[in-house]
PDB file of C-alpha atoms in Angstrom:
ATOM      1  CA  MET A  72    -229.592-170.680 -30.303  1.00 72.00           C
ATOM      2  CA  ASN A  73    -232.216-172.108 -27.999  1.00 84.00           C
ATOM      3  CA  ILE A  74    -230.938-174.648 -25.599  1.00 88.00           C
ATOM      4  CA  VAL A  75    -234.367-175.695 -23.751  1.00 87.00           C
ATOM      5  CA  PRO A  76    -235.145-178.338 -26.420  1.00 87.00           C
ATOM      6  CA  ILE A  77    -231.737-179.903 -26.297  1.00 85.00           C
ATOM      7  CA  VAL A  78    -231.826-180.194 -22.471  1.00 84.00           C
ATOM      8  CA  GLY A  79    -235.477-181.450 -22.590  1.00 86.00           C
ATOM      9  CA  ALA A  80    -234.243-184.380 -25.162  1.00 85.00           C
ATOM     10  CA  LEU A  81    -231.443-185.010 -22.996  1.00 83.00           C
ATOM     11  CA  CYS A  82    -233.549-185.393 -19.839  1.00 82.00           C
ATOM     12  CA  MET A  83    -236.074-187.554 -21.767  1.00 85.00           C
ATOM     13  CA  PHE A  84    -233.469-189.883 -23.314  1.00 87.00           C
ATOM     14  CA  ILE A  85    -230.826-190.060 -20.789  1.00 86.00           C
ATOM     15  CA  GLY A  86    -232.155-188.973 -17.536  1.00 85.00           C
ATOM     16  CA  LEU A  87    -235.505-190.501 -17.152  1.00 86.00           C
ATOM     17  CA  PRO A  88    -233.952-194.184 -18.274  1.00 89.00           C
ATOM     18  CA  GLY A  89    -231.384-193.541 -15.821  1.00 88.00           C
ATOM     19  CA  VAL A  90    -233.838-192.924 -12.875  1.00 89.00           C
ATOM     20  CA  ILE A  91    -235.979-195.914 -13.901  1.00 91.00           C
ATOM     21  CA  CYS A  92    -233.042-198.228 -14.211  1.00 93.00           C
ATOM     22  CA  PHE A  93    -231.801-196.828 -10.739  1.00 93.00           C
ATOM     23  CA  PHE A  94    -234.930-197.800  -9.002  1.00 93.00           C
ATOM     24  CA  GLY A  95    -235.255-201.231 -10.679  1.00 94.00           C
ATOM     25  CA  TYR A  96    -231.611-201.895  -9.462  1.00 94.00           C
ATOM     26  CA  LYS A  97    -232.528-200.860  -6.045  1.00 95.00           C
ATOM     27  CA  THR A  98    -235.637-202.829  -6.082  1.00 96.00           C
ATOM     28  CA  LYS A  99    -233.790-206.111  -7.165  1.00 96.00           C
ATOM     29  CA  LYS A 100    -231.170-205.540  -4.378  1.00 96.00           C
ATOM     30  CA  LEU A 101    -233.705-205.050  -1.788  1.00 97.00           C
ATOM     31  CA  LYS A 102    -235.387-208.369  -2.745  1.00 97.00           C
ATOM     32  CA  GLN A 103    -232.061-210.207  -2.557  1.00 97.00           C
ATOM     33  CA  GLN A 104    -231.296-208.680   0.815  1.00 97.00           C
ATOM     34  CA  GLU A 105    -234.807-209.757   1.964  1.00 97.00           C
ATOM     35  CA  LYS A 106    -233.962-213.232   0.655  1.00 98.00           C
ATOM     36  CA  VAL A 107    -230.581-213.277   2.549  1.00 98.00           C
ATOM     37  CA  LEU A 108    -232.324-212.094   5.850  1.00 98.00           C
ATOM     38  CA  LYS A 109    -234.986-214.837   5.403  1.00 98.00           C
ATOM     39  CA  LEU A 110    -232.233-217.488   4.998  1.00 98.00           C
ATOM     40  CA  LYS A 111    -230.275-216.209   8.057  1.00 98.00           C
ATOM     41  CA  LEU A 112    -233.587-216.339  10.238  1.00 98.00           C
ATOM     42  CA  GLU A 113    -234.338-219.773   9.068  1.00 98.00           C
ATOM     43  CA  ARG A 114    -230.735-220.752  10.025  1.00 98.00           C
ATOM     44  CA  GLU A 115    -230.987-219.332  13.533  1.00 98.00           C
ATOM     45  CA  LYS A 116    -234.405-221.167  13.998  1.00 98.00           C
ATOM     46  CA  ILE A 117    -232.655-224.466  13.292  1.00 98.00           C
ATOM     47  CA  ARG A 118    -229.731-223.680  15.480  1.00 98.00           C
ATOM     48  CA  LEU A 119    -232.041-222.740  18.270  1.00 98.00           C
ATOM     49  CA  GLN A 120    -234.137-226.309  17.690  1.00 98.00           C
ATOM     50  CA  LEU A 121    -230.639-228.048  17.937  1.00 97.00           C
ATOM     51  CA  LEU A 122    -229.707-225.938  21.199  1.00 97.00           C
ATOM     52  CA  GLU A 123    -233.222-226.971  22.597  1.00 97.00           C
ATOM     53  CA  GLU A 124    -232.517-230.713  21.852  1.00 97.00           C
ATOM     54  CA  GLU A 125    -229.181-230.729  23.186  1.00 96.00           C
ATOM     55  CA  ASN A 126    -230.553-229.027  26.396  1.00 96.00           C
ATOM     56  CA  ARG A 127    -233.309-231.766  26.871  1.00 95.00           C
ATOM     57  CA  LYS A 128    -230.565-234.395  26.371  1.00 94.00           C
ATOM     58  CA  TYR A 129    -228.495-232.715  29.311  1.00 93.00           C
ATOM     59  CA  ASP A 130    -231.599-232.523  31.503  1.00 93.00           C
ATOM     60  CA  ARG A 131    -232.288-236.196  31.188  1.00 93.00           C
ATOM     61  CA  ILE A 132    -228.649-236.962  32.085  1.00 91.00           C
ATOM     62  CA  ILE A 133    -228.893-234.767  35.095  1.00 90.00           C
ATOM     63  CA  ASP A 134    -232.260-236.187  36.114  1.00 89.00           C
ATOM     64  CA  ARG A 135    -230.743-239.647  36.019  1.00 88.00           C
ATOM     65  CA  ARG A 136    -227.794-238.781  38.007  1.00 84.00           C
ATOM     66  CA  GLY A 137    -229.994-236.913  40.686  1.00 73.00           C
ATOM     67  CA  ARG A 138    -232.025-240.137  41.527  1.00 65.00           C
TER      68      ARG A 138
END
């Protein structure tokens, strides 16, 4: 009995779709991670802006008291 055609068929119908699905899953996961990182970056930018505004406020208070 020749096993080569059976192994070839198994690889073609099970292995190849598995590999394709694996790479599709990884691509989707990477896109989600990229989206999360962009949102975190945007959150940090907003946080930095708030800190800069607060810093300006305290600078004005210090300038008024120094006069």
